[in-house]
Short mmCIF file of C-alpha atoms in Angstrom, two decimals:
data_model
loop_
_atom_site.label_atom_id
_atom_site.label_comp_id
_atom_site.label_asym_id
_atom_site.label_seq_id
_atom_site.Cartn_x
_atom_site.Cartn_y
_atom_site.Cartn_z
CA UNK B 1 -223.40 0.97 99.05
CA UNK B 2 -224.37 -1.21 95.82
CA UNK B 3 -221.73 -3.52 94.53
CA UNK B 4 -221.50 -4.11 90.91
CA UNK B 5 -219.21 -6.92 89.31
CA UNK B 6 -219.15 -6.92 85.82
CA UNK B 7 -216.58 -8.39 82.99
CA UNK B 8 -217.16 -9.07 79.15
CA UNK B 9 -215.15 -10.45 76.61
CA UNK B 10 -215.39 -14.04 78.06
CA UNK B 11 -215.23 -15.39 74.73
CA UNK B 12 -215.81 -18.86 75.95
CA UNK B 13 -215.96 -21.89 73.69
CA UNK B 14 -216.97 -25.21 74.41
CA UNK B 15 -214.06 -26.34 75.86
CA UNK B 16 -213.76 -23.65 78.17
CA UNK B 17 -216.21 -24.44 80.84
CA UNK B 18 -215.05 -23.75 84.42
CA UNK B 19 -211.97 -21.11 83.65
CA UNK B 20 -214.04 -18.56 85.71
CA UNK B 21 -215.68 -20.52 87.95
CA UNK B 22 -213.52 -20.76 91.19
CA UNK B 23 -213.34 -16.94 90.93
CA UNK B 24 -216.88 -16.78 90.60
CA UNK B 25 -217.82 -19.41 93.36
CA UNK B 26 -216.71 -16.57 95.87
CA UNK B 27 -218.71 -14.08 93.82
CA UNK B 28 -221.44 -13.28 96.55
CA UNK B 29 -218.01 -11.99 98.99
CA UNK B 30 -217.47 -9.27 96.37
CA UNK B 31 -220.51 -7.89 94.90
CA UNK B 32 -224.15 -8.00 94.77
CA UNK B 33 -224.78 -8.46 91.11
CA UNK B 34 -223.10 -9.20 88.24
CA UNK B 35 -223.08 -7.87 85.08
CA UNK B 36 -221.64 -9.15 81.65
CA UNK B 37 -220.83 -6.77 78.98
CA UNK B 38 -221.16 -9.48 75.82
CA UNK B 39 -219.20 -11.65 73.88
CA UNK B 40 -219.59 -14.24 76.09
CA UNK B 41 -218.91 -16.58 73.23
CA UNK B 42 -216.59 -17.12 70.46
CA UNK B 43 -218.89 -17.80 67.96
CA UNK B 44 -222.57 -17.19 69.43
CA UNK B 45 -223.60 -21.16 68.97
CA UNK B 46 -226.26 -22.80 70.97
CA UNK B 47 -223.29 -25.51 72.46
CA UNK B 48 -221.46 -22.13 73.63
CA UNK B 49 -224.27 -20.72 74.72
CA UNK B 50 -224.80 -23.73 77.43
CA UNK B 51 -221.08 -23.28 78.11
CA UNK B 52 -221.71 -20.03 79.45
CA UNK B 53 -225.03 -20.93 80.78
CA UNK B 54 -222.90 -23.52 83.17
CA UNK B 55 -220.38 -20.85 84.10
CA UNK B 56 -222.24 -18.04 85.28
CA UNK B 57 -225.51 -20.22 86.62
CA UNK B 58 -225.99 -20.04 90.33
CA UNK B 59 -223.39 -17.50 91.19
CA UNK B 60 -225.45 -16.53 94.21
CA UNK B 61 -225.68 -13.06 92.88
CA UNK B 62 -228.30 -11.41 90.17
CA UNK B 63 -226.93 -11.90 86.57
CA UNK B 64 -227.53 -9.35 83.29
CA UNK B 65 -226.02 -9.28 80.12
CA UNK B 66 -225.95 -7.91 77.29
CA UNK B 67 -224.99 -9.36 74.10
CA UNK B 68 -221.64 -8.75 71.52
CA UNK B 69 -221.33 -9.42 68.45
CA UNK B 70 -219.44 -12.86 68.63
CA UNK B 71 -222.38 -13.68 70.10
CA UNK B 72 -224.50 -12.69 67.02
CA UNK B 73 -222.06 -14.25 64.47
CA UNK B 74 -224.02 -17.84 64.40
CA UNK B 75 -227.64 -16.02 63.75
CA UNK B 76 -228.93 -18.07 66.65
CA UNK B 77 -229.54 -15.45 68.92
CA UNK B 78 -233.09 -15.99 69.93
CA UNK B 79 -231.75 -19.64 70.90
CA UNK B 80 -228.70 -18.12 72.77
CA UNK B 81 -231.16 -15.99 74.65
CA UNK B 82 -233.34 -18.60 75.88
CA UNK B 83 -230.52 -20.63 77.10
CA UNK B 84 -229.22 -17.79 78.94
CA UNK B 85 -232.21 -16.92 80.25
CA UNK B 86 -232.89 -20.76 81.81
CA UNK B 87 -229.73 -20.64 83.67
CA UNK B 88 -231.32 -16.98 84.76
CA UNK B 89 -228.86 -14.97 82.94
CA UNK B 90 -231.29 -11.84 82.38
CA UNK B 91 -230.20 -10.80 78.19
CA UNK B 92 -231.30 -7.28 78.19
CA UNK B 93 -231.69 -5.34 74.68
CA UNK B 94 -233.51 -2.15 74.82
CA UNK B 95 -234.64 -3.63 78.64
CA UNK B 96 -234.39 -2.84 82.08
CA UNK B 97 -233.89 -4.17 85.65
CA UNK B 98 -234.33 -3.20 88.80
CA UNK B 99 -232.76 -5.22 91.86
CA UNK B 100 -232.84 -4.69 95.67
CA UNK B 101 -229.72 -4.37 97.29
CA UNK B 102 -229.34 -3.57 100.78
CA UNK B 103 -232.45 -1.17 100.94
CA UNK B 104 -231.49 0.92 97.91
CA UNK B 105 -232.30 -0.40 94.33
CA UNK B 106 -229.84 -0.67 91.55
CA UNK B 107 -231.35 0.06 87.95
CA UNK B 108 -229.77 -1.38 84.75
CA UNK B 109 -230.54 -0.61 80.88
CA UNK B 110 -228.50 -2.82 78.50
CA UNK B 111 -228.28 -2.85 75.00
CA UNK B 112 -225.58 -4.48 72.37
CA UNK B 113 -224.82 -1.02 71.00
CA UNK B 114 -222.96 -0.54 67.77
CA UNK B 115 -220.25 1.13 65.84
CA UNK B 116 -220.37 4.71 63.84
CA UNK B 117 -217.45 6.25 65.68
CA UNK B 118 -217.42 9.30 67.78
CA UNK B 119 -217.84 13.48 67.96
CA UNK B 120 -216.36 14.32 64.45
CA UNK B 121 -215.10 11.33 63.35
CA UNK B 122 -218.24 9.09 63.04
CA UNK B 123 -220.54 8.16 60.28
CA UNK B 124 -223.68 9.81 59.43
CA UNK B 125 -226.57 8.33 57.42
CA UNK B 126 -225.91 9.69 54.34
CA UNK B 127 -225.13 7.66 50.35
CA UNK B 128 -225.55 4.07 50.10
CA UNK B 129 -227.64 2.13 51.57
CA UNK B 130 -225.39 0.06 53.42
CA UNK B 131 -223.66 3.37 54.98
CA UNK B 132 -227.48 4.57 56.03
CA UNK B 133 -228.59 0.82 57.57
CA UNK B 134 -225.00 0.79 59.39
CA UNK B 135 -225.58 4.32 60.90
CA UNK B 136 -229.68 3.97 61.42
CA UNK B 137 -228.89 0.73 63.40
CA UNK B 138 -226.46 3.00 66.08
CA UNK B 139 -228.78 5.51 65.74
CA UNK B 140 -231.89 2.89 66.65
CA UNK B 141 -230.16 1.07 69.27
CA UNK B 142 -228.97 4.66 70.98
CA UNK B 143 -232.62 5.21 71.13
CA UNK B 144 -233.38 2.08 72.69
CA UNK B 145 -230.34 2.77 75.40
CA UNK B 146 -231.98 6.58 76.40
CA UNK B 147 -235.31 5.34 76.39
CA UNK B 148 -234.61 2.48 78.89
CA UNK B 149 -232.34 4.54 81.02
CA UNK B 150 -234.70 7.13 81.23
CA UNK B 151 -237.84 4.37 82.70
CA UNK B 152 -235.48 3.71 85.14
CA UNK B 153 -237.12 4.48 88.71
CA UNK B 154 -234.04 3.61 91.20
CA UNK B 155 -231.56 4.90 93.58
CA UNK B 156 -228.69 4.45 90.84
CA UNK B 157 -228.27 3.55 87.26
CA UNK B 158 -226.03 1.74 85.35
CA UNK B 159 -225.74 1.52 81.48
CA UNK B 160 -224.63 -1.73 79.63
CA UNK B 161 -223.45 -1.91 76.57
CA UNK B 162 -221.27 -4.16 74.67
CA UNK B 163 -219.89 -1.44 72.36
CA UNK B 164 -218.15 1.48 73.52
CA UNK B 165 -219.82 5.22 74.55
CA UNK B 166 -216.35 7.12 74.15
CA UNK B 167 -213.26 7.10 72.79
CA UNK B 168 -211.05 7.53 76.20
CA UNK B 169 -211.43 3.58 77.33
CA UNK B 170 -210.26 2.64 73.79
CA UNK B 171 -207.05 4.54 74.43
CA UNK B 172 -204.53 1.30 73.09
CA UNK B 173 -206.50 0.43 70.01
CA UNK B 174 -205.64 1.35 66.76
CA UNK B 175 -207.52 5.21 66.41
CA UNK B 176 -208.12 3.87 62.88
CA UNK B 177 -210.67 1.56 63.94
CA UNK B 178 -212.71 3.38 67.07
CA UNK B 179 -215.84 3.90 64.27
CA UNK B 180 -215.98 0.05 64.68
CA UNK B 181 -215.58 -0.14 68.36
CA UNK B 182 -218.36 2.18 69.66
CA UNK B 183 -220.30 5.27 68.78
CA UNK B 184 -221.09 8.77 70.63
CA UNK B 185 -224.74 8.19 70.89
CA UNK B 186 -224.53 5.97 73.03
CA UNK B 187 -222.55 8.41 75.49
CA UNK B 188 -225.18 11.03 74.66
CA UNK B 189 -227.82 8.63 75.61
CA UNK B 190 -225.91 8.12 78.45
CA UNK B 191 -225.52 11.25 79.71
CA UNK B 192 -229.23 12.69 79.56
CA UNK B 193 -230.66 9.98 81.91
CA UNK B 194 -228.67 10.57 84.98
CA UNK B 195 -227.07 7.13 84.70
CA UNK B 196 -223.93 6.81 87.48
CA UNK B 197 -222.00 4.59 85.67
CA UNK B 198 -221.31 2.82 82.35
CA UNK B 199 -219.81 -0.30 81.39
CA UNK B 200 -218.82 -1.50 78.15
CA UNK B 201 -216.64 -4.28 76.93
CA UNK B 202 -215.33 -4.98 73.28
CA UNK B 203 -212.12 -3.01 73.03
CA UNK B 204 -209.63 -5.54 73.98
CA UNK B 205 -206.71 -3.14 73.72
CA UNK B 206 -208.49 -0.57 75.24
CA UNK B 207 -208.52 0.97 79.01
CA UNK B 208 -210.41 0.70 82.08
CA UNK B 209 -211.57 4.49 82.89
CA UNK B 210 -212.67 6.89 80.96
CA UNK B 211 -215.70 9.81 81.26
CA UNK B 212 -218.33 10.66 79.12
CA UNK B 213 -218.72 14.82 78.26
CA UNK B 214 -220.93 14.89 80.47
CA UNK B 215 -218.75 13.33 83.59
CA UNK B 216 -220.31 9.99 83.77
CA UNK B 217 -217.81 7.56 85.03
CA UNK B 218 -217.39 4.53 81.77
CA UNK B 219 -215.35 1.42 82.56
CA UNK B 220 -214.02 -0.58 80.15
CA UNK B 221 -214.59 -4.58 81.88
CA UNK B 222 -213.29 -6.19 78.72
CA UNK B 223 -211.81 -9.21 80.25
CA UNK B 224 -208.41 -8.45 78.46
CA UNK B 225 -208.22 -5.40 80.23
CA UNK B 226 -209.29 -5.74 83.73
CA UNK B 227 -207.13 -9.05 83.47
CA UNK B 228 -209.55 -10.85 86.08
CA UNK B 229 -212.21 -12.74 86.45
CA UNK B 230 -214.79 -9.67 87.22
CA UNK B 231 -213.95 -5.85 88.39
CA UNK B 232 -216.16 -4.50 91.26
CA UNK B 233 -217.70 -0.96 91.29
CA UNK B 234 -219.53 0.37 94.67
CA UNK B 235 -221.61 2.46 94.43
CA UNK B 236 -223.57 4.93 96.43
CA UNK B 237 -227.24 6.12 96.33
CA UNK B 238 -227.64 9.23 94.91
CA UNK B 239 -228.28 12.59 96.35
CA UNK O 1 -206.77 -20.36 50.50
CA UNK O 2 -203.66 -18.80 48.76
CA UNK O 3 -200.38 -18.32 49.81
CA UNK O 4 -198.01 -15.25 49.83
CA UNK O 5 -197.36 -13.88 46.02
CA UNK O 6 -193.97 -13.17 45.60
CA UNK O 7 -194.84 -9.44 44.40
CA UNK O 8 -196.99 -8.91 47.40
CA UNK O 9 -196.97 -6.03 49.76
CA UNK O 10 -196.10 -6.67 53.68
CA UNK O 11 -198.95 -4.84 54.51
CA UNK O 12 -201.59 -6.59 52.05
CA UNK O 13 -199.90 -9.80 53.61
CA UNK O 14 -200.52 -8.66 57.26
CA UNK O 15 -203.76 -7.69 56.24
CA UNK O 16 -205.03 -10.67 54.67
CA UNK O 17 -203.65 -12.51 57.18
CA UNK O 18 -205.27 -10.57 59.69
CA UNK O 19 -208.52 -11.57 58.33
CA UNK O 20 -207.89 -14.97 58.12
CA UNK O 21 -207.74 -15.29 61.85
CA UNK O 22 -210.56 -13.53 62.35
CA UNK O 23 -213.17 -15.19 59.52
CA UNK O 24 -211.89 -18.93 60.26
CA UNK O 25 -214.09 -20.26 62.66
CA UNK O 26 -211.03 -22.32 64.25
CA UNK O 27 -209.87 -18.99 65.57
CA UNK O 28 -212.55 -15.85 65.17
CA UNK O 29 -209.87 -13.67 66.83
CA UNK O 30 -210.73 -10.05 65.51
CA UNK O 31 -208.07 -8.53 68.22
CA UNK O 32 -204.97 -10.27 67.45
CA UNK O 33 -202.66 -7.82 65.64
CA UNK O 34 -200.39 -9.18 62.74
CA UNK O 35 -196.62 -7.64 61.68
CA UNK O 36 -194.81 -9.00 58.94
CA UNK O 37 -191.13 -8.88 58.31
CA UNK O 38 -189.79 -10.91 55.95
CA UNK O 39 -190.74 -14.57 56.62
CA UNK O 40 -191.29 -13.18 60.43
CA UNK O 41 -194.72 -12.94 61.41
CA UNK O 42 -195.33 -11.79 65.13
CA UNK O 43 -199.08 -12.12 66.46
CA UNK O 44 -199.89 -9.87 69.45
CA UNK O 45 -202.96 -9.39 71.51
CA UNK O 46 -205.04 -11.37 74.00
CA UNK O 47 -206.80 -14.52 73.71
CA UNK O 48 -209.05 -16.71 76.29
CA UNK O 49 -207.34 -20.00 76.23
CA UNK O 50 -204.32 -21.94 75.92
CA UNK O 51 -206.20 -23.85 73.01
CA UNK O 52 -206.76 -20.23 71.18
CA UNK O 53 -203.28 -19.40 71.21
CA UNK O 54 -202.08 -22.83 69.42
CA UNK O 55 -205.09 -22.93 66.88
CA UNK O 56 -203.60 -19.27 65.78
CA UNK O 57 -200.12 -20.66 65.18
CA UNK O 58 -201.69 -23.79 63.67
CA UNK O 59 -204.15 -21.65 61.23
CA UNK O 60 -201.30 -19.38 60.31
CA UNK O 61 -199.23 -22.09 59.21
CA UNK O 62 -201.62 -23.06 56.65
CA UNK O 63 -201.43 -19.79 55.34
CA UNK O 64 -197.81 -19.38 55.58
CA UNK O 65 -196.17 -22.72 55.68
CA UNK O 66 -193.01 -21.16 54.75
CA UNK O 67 -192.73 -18.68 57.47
CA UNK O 68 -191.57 -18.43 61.02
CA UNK O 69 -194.70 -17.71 63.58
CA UNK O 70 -193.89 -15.65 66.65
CA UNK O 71 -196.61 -16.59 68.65
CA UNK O 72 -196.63 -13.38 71.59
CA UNK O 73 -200.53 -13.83 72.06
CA UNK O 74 -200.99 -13.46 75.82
CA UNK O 75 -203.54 -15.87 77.49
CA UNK O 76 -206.17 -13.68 79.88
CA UNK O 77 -205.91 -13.55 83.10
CA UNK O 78 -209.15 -15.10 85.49
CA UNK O 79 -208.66 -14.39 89.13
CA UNK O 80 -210.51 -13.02 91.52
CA UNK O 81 -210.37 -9.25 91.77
CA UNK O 82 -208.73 -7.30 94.51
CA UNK O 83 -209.73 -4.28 96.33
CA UNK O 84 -213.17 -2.37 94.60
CA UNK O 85 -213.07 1.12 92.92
CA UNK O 86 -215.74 3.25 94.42
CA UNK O 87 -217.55 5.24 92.10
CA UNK O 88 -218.51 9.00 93.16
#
């Protein structure tokens, strides 16, 4: 059995170091890596950055994220990275990971994602420029998600995205808005790489569970919505 | 920064008022909803801190110093989790 915590949405600013800590000091009792599904900051600055750095540093457990795009709002996010990355906060974008746990090995492909909106209701590259950038960069960063997924070598896989791969976790949220809140590549990405799980964040209104077409278990962990610290997802080797 | 015209629409107001609290850097909330009534304005949603919930109020009432601000904006929750869903 793998253990997976994960939460997103943190949305820390600098003033808000320690709110997760003494949930995460018993971290390690609950799960054997964590994962955070972006937006760990309000406004993706280098000071909130090390606010987050703090929090999650030394949680006796693996950590990967992925990054949202509060976290892309300052246009420091090579900074943000490296600051993550010192605390050994893994940012993964197009990347992978593979971590032992308990004799089996967990695999994780993270990427921000994007908006375009899902089957039938979505963009498509098509008009203006602006329309075609906004739908290439789904389209790009859907790539990115199958191509890691699919380099994956592991006894499960789990997909990370900040956006959302379906509509059913963002049951709550205006309908109105789900092109901005995630797109159906990413599901489709998803779903042709064997992955066992996916975990997004970014719909605050949304839901916890959902499926993709293809019957992959999706969890929103949008800290909003789990209305925790972290969730935990075991998991077992495949076969 | 411009107030309320008089001729304005409710849901222009709620609108514009909806991106205020999202594109001032005091708050950067994109998921706090705004309904106006009148001089009522509710906020609803979910916010991080204590601090995020009063810099709302406080950046709506520079908008709208007229108006009455129902503040419902509920501050997350950060415990530790119960029991874990297994995943088949």
């Amino acid at each position: 059995m793998i253990r997976v915590a994960a939460v997103g949405d943190v949305h820390l600013g600098e003033d808000a170091g320690g709110r997760l800590r003494p949930a995460l000091d018993h971290l390690p009792e609950h799960a054997d890596v964590l994962l955070l599904a972006g937006d760990l900051t309000r406004h993706g600055t280098p000071a909130e950055a090390r606010v987050v750095a703090e929090e999650f540093r030394d949680v006796g457990v693996p950590v990967f994220t992925v990054l949202g795009n509060h976290d892309y709002h300052d246009d420091a996010v090579p900074e943000v990275g490296q600051i993550l990355e010192n605390a050994g906060i893994h940012v993964l974008e197009g990347d992978t990971a593979v971590v032992p746990v308990n004799g089996l090995t967990l695999g994780v492909a993270g990427v921000k994602g994007f908006g375009g909106g899902f089957a039938g209701k979505c963009g498509s590259a098509f008009g203006e420029p602006e329309m075609k950038a906004f739908v290439g960069h789904t389209v790009e960063i859907a790539d990115k998600l199958r191509s890691a997924l699919d380099s994956l070598d592991c006894d499960a896989k789990v997909a990370l995205t900040h956006y959302a791969p379906v509509p059913e976790t963002l049951a709550g949220e205006p309908p109105e808005i789900f092109p901005f809140l995630g797109a159906y590549q990413l599901g489709e990405a998803i779903d042709a790489s064997g992955t066992r799980l996916a975990l997004h964040g970014h719909a605050h209104l949304g839901s916890e569970k959902g499926e993709t077409p293809g019957g992959v278990p999706v969890r929103n962990v949008a800290q909003p919505v789990i209305r925790k610290a972290f969730s935990v997802y075991c998991l077992e080797p495949d076969g | 920064m411009s107030g309320p015209a008089e001729s304005e629409a409710p849901e222009y107001r709620a609108a514009r008022l909806h991106r205020a609290l999202a594109e001032d850097p005091r708050t950067s909330e994109l998921g706090v909803q705004v309904s106006v009534d009148g001089d009522d304005i509710r906020l609803t949603g979910t916010v991080s801190s204590e601090s995020c919930k009063e810099e709302l109020g406080q950046v709506l009432h520079e908008w709208e110093p007229g108006a009455t601000v129902h503040n419902d904006v509920r501050v997350v929750e950060a415990d530790e989790p119960g029991e874990a869903e297994v995943i088949r």
